[in-house]
Coordinates of C-alpha atoms and ligand atoms in Angstrom, one line a residue:
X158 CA -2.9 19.4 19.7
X159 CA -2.9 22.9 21.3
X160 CA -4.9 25.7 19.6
X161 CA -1.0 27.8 20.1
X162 CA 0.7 24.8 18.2
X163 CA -1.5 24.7 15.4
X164 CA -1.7 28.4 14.9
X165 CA 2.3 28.2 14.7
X166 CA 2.0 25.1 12.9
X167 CA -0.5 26.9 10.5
X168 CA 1.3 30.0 10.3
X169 CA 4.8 27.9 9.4
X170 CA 3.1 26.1 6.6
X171 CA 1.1 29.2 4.9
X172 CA 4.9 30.7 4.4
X173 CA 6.0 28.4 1.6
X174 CA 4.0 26.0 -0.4
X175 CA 6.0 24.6 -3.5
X176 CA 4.2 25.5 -6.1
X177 CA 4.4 28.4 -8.6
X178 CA 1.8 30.2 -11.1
X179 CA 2.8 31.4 -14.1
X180 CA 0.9 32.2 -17.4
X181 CA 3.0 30.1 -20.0
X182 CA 3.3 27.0 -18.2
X183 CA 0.0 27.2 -15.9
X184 CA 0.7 26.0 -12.4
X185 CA 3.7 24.2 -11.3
X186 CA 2.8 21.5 -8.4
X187 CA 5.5 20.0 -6.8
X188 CA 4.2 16.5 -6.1
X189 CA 6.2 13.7 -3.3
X190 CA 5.6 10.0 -3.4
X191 CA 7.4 7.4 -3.0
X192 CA 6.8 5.9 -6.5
X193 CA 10.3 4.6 -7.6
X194 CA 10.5 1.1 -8.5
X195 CA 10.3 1.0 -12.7
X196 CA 6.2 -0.1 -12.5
X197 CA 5.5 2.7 -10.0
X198 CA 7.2 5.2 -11.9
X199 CA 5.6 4.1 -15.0
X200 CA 2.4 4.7 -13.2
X201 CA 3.1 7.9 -11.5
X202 CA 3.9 9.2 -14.9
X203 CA 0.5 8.7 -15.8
X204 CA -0.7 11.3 -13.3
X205 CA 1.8 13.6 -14.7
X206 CA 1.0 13.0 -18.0
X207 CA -2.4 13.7 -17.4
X208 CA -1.8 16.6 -15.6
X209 CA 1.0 18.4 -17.5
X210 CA -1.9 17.6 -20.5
X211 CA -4.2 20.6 -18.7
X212 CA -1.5 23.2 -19.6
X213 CA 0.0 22.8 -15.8
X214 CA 3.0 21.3 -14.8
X215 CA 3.6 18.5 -12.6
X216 CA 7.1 18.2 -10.8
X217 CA 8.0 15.6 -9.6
X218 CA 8.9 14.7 -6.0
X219 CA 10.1 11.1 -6.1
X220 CA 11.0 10.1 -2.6
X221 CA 13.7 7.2 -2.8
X222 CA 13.0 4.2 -0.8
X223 CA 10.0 2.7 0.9
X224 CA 7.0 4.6 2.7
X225 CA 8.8 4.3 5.6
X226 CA 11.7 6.4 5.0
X227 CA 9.5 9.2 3.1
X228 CA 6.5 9.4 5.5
X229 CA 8.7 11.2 7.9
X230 CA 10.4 13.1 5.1
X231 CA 6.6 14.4 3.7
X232 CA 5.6 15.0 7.0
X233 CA 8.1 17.3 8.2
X234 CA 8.4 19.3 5.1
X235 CA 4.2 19.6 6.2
X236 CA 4.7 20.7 9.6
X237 CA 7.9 22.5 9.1
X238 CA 6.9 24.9 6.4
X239 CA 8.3 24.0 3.3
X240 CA 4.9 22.1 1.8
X241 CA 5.0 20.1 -1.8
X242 CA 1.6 21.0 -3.1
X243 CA 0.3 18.1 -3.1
X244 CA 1.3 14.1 -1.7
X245 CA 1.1 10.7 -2.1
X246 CA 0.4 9.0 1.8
X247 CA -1.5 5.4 2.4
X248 CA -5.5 5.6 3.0
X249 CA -6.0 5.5 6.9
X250 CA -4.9 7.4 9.4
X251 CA -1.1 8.6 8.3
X252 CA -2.0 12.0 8.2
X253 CA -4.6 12.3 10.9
X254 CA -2.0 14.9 12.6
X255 CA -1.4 16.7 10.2
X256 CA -5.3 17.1 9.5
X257 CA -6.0 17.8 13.2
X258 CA -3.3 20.7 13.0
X259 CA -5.3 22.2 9.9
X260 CA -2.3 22.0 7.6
X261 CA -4.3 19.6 5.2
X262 CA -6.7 21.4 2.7
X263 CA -10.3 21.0 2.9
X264 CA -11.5 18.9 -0.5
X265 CA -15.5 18.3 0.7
X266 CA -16.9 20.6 -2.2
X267 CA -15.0 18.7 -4.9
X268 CA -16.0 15.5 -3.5
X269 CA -19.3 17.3 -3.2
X270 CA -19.2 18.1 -7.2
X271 CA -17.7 15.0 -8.1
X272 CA -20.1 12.8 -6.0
X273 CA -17.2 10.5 -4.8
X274 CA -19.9 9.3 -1.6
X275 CA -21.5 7.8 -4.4
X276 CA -18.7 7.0 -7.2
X277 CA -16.0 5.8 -4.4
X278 CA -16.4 1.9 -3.3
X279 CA -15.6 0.8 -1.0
X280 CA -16.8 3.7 0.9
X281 CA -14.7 3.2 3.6
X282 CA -11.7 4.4 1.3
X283 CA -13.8 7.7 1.7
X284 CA -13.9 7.3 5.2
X285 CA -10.6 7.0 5.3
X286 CA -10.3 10.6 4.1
X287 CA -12.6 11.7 6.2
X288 CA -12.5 13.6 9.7
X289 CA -15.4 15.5 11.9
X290 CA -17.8 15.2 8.3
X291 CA -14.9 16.7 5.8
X292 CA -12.7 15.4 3.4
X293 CA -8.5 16.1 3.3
X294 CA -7.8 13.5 0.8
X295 CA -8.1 11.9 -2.8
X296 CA -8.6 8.0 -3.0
X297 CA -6.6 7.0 -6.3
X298 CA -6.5 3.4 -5.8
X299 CA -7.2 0.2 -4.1
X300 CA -3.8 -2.2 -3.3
X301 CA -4.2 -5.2 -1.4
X302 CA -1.1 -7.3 0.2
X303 CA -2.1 -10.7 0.8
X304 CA -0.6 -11.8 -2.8
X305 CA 1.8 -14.3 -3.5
X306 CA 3.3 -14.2 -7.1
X307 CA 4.2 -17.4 -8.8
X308 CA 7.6 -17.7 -11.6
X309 CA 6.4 -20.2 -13.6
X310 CA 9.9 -20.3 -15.5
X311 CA 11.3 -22.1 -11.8
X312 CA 8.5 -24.4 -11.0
X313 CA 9.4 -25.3 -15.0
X314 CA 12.9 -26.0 -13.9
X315 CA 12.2 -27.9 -11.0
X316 CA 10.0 -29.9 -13.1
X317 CA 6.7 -29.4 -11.5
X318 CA 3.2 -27.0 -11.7
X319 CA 2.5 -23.9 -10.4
X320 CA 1.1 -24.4 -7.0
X321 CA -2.5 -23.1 -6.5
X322 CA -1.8 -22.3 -2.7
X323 CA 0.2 -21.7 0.0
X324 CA 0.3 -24.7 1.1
X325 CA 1.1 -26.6 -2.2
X326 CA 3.6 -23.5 -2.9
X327 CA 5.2 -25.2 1.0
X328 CA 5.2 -28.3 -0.3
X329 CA 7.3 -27.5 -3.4
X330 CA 10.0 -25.6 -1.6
X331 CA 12.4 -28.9 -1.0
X332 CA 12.1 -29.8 -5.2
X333 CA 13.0 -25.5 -5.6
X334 CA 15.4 -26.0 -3.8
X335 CA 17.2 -29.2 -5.0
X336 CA 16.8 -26.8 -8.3
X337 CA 18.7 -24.4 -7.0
X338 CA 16.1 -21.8 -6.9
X339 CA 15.2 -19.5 -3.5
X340 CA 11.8 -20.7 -2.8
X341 CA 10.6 -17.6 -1.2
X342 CA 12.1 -13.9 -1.9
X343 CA 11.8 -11.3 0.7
X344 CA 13.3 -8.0 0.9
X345 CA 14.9 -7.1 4.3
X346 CA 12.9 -4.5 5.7
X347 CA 9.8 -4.6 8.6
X348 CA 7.3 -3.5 6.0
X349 CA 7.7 -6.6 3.6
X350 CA 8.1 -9.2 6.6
X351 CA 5.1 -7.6 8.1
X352 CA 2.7 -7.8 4.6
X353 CA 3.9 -11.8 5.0
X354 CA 2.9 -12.2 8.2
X355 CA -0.2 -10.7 7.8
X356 CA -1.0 -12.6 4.6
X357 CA 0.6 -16.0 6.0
X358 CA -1.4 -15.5 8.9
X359 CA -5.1 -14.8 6.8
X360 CA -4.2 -17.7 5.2
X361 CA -3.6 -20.0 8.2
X362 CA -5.1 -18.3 11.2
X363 CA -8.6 -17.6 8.8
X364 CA -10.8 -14.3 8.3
X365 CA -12.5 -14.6 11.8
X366 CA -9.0 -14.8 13.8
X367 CA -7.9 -12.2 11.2
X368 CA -10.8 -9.9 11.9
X369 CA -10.5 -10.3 16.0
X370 CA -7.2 -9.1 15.7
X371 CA -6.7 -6.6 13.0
X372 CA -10.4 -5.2 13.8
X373 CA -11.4 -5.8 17.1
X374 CA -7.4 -5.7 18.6
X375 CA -8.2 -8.6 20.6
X376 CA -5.1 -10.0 22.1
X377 CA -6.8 -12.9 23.5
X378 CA -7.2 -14.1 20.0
X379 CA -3.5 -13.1 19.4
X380 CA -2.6 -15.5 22.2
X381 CA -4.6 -18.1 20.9
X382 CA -4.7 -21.5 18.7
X383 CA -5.4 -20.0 15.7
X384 CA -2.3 -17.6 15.7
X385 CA -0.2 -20.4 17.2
X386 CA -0.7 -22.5 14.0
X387 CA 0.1 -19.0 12.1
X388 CA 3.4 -18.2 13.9
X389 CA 4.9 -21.9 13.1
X390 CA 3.8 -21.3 9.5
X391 CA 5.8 -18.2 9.3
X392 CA 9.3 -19.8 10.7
X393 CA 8.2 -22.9 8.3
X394 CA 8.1 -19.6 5.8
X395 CA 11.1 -17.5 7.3
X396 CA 13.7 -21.4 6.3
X397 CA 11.9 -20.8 2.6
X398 CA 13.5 -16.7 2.8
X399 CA 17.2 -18.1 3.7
X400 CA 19.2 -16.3 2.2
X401 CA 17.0 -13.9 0.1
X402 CA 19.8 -11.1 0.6
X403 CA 18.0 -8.0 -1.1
X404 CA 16.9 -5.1 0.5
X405 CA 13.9 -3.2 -1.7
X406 CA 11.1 -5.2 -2.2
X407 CA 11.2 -5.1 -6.0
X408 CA 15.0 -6.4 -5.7
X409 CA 13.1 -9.5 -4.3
X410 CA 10.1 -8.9 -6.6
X411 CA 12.4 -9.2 -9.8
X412 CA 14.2 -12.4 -8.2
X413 CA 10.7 -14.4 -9.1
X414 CA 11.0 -12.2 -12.3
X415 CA 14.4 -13.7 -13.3
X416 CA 13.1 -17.4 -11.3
X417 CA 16.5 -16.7 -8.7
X418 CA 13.5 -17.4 -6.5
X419 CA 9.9 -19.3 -6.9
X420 CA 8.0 -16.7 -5.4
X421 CA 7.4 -14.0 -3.1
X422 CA 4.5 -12.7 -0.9
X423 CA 4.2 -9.2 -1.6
X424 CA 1.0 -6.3 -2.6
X425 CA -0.5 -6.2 -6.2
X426 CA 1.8 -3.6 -6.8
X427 CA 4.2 -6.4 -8.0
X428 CA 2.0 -6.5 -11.2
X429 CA 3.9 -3.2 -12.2
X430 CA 7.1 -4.7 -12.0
X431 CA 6.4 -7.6 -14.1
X432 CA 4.6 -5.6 -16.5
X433 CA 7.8 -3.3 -17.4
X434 CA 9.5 -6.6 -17.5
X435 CA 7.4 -6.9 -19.9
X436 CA 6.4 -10.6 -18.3
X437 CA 3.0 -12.0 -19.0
X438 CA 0.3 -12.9 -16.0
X439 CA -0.9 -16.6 -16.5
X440 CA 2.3 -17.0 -19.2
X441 CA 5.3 -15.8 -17.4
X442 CA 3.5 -15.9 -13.9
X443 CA 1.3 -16.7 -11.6
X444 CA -1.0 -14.5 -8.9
X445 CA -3.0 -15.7 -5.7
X446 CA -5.2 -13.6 -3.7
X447 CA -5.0 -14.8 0.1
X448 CA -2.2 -17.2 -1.0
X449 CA -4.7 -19.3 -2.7
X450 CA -6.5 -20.5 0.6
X451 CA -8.6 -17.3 1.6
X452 CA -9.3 -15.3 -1.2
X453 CA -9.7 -12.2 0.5
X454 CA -8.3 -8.5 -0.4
X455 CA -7.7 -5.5 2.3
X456 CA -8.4 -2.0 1.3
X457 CA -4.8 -0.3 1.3
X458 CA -3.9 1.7 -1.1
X459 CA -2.7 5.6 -1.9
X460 CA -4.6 8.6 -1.6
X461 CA -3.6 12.4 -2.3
X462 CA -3.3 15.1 0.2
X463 CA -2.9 18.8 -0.6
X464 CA -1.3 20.9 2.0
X465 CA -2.8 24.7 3.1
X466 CA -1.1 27.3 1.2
X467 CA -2.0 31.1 1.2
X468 CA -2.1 31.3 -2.7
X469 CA -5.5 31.5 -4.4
X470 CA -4.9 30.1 -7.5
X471 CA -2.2 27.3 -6.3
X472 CA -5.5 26.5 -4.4
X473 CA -7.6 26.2 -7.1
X474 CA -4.8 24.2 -9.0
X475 CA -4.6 21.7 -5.8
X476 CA -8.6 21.0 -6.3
X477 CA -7.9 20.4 -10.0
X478 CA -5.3 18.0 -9.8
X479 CA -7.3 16.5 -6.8
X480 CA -10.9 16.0 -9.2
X481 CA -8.4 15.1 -11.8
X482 CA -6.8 11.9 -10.0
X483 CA -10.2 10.0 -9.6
X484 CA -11.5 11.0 -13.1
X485 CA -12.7 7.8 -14.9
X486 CA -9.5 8.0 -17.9
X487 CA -7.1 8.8 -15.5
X488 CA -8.1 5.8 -13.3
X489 CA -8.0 3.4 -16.0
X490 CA -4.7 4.5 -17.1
X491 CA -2.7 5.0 -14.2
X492 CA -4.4 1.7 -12.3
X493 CA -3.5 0.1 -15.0
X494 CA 0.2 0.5 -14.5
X495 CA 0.3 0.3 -11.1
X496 CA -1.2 -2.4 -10.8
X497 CA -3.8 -1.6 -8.2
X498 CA -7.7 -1.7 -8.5
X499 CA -9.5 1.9 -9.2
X500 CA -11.4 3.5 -6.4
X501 CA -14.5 3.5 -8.7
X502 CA -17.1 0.8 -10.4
X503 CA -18.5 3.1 -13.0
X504 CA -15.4 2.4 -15.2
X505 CA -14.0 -0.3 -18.0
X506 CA -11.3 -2.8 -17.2
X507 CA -11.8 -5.1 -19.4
X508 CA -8.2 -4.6 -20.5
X509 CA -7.1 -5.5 -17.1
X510 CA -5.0 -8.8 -16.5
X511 CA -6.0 -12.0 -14.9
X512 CA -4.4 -10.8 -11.5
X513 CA -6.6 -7.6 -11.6
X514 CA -9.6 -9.1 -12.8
X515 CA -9.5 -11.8 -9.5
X516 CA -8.8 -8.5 -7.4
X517 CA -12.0 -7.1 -9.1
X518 CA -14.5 -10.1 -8.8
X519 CA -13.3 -10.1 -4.9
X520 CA -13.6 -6.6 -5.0
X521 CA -17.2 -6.8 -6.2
X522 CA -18.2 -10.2 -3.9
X523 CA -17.4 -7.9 -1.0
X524 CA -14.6 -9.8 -0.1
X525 CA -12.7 -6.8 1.7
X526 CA -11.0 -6.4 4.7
X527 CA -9.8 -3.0 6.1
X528 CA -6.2 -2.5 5.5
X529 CA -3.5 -2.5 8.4
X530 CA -3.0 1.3 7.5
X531 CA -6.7 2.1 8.3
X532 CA -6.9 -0.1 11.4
X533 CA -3.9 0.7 13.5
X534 CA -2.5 4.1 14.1
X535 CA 1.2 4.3 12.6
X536 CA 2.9 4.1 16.2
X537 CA 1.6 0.8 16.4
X538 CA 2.2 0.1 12.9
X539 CA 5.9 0.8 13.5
X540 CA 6.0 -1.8 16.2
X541 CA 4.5 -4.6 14.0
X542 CA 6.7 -4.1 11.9
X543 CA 9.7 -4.0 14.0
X544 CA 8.8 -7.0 15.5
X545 CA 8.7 -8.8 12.4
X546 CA 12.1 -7.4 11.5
X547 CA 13.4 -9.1 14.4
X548 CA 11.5 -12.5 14.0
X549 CA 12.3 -13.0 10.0
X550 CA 15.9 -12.4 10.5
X551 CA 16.8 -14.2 13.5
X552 CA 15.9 -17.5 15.1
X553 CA 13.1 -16.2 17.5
X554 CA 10.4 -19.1 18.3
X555 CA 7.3 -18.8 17.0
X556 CA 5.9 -18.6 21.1
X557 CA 7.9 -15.6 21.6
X558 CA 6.9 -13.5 18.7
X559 CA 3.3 -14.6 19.5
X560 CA 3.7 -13.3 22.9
X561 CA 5.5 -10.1 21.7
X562 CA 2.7 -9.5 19.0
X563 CA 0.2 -10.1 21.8
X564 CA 1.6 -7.7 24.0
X565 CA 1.3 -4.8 20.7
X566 CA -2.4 -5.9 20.2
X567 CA -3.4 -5.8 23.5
X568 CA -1.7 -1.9 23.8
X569 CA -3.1 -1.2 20.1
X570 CA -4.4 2.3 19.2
Ligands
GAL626 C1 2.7 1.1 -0.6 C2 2.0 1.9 -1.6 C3 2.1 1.2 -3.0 C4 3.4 0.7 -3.3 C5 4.2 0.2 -2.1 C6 5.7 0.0 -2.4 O1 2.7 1.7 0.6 O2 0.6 1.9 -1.3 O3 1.6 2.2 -3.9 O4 4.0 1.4 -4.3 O5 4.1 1.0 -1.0 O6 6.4 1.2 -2.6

């Protein structure tokens, strides 16, 4: 980006930072995210909570709908000058723009005082914040989405147990069916179709086709055998989603709530759907990790960013609420809810579920993979996920999405 852009850029965003100071209620920080669903909310409100608790006030920027629609939304408030103070993006590299054009501020010396090199694992969530040796954003959690969530009230009605993988989960779609019950709920929107690819495809294709794809962007490995036996699983998988007619992804997550459907393949952040549902993990439902064949979790997940602004003490409130997020209460509490793993060991979870505490022994056996967020830039993101759009909701053959998913690999950035 030209010095001239980011100057006007810079200038632009300086002018109006949302946020106020005032002596009663401390600082007021508007805060965006796209935390709407009933478990994210109940999690977001943990942040605020502990927040408001310091004598400042958090409000709150709920952005309606799925990252999709409020990336662009956060973004251009960023670059258009009229900054929240302070927003919820994935780790990786959605706001490397926006930290190349200086409008994200600088956190190093709080990670400095807070040690997060040493406190954050996997490091490469830290990475993920990092650019040229300094750090623009908060780690606050670890979500991984290659899950598939189990109801055991259908597999009860159609008389049989609760598969243990994907492949038994396959197996039990005709008896779901003869049931009456969807075997597989999807939400219509690239995003969801995408995180069941990618999870179908660990599953099938294995970690070291995974890994020449998602890491190394090898399309000759897209092209090849392993992904060919991946693409047929996912139109085997696309006949279980007939007719899953929901849009939001926790419309289809509450369809394995109420058993309308057997399951769905979504992130961990399910768990907070269930949990306001008041459902129990291992009573009401199930959780596999890799779909039960590859145990494996990727390091997605939501970080904080704090946009420039020219006020010294809204400043000072932004580093705060940033050292505040990865303190050790406020991780337990508000992973808790979400659903998601914390980004540090040095804490207790022993009150987590059985879902968490598999995420937490892969988690410590190192089984993690880098999340799509952190691996491809979001222009190629946006294609994957088009292309899936197009292959779940049509009748395209497994060889010509292969080809078209090729094609995006081999031009990856
Ligand atoms: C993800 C985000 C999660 C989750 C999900 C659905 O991008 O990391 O926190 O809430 O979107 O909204």
């Amino acid at each position: 980006m030209s010095k001239t852009l980011k100057s006007i850029l810079l200038g632009t965003a300086l002018t109006a930072a949302t946020a106020t100071v005032s002596a009663a209620e401390g600082v007021e920080l508007e805060v965006t995210h796209w935390w709407t669903s009933g478990g994210e909310a109940a999690a977001v409100g943990k942040f605020a909570d502990a927040w408001n608790a310091t004598g400042n006030t958090w409000v709150d920027g709920a952005i309606a709908g799925s990252g999709g629609t409020a990336r662009p939304i956060i973004i251009s408030r960023i670059i258009g000058g009229d900054p929240m103070a302070a927003t919820q993006l994935n780790h990786g590299r959605q706001a490397e723009e926006l930290i190349e054009a200086g409008l994200l501020l600088d956190l190093t010396d709080v990670a400095e005082a807070g040690d997060w090199a040493n406190i954050v694992n996997p490091s490469s969530l830290l990475g993920a914040c990092t650019l040229d040796g300094k750090i623009y954003c908060v780690p606050v959690n670890i979500h991984s989405a290659q899950w598939i969530w189990l109801s055991h009230a259908a597999y009860e009605k159609a008389g049989l147990e609760v598969p243990a993988n994907w492949n038994e989960f396959t197996a039990s779609a005709g008896a779901l069916q003869a049931a009456g019950t969807l075997p597989l709920a999807m939400g219509q929107q690239g995003w969801q179709q995408n995180i069941a690819f990618g999870a179908i495809t660990l599953a099938v294709a294995g970690q070291d086709a995974w890994n020449g794809v998602n890491i190394d962007k090898n399309a000759d490995v897209a092209r090849g055998p392993e992904y060919t036996a991946a693409f047929e699983a996912v139109v085997a998988a696309r006949d279980l989603a007939a007719g899953s007619n929901v849009q939001d992804w926790n419309m289809a997550t509450n369809m394995v709530i109420t058993a309308e459907a057997g399951a769905q393949i979504m992130g961990d952040w399910a768990q907070g759907e269930f949990s306001v549902a008041g459902q129990v993990e291992g009573t009401d439902y199930s959780c596999l990790p890799g779909l039960g064949l590859n145990p494996v979790i990727d390091t997605g997940g939501d970080a904080f960013y704090f946009p420039v602004n020219d006020d010294p003490e809204i400043t000072a409130a932004q580093l705060e609420l940033a050292a505040l997020l990865i303190s050790p209460e406020v991780q337990v509490s508000f992973n808790l809810a979400k659903g998601s793993l914390p980004v540090r060991g040095d804490i207790d979870m022993s009150t987590a579920n059985g879902c968490m505490q598999k995420g937490l022994k892969i988690l410590a056996d190192g089984g993690v993979l880098p999340s799509g967020d952190i691996a491809f830039s979001q222009d190629t993101t946006l294609q994957l996920e088009d292309l899936q759009a197009q292959f779940w909701s049509s009748d395209m053959s497994a060889a010509d999405a292969q080809a078209a998913y090729a094609e995006i690999i081999e031009n990856a950035d």
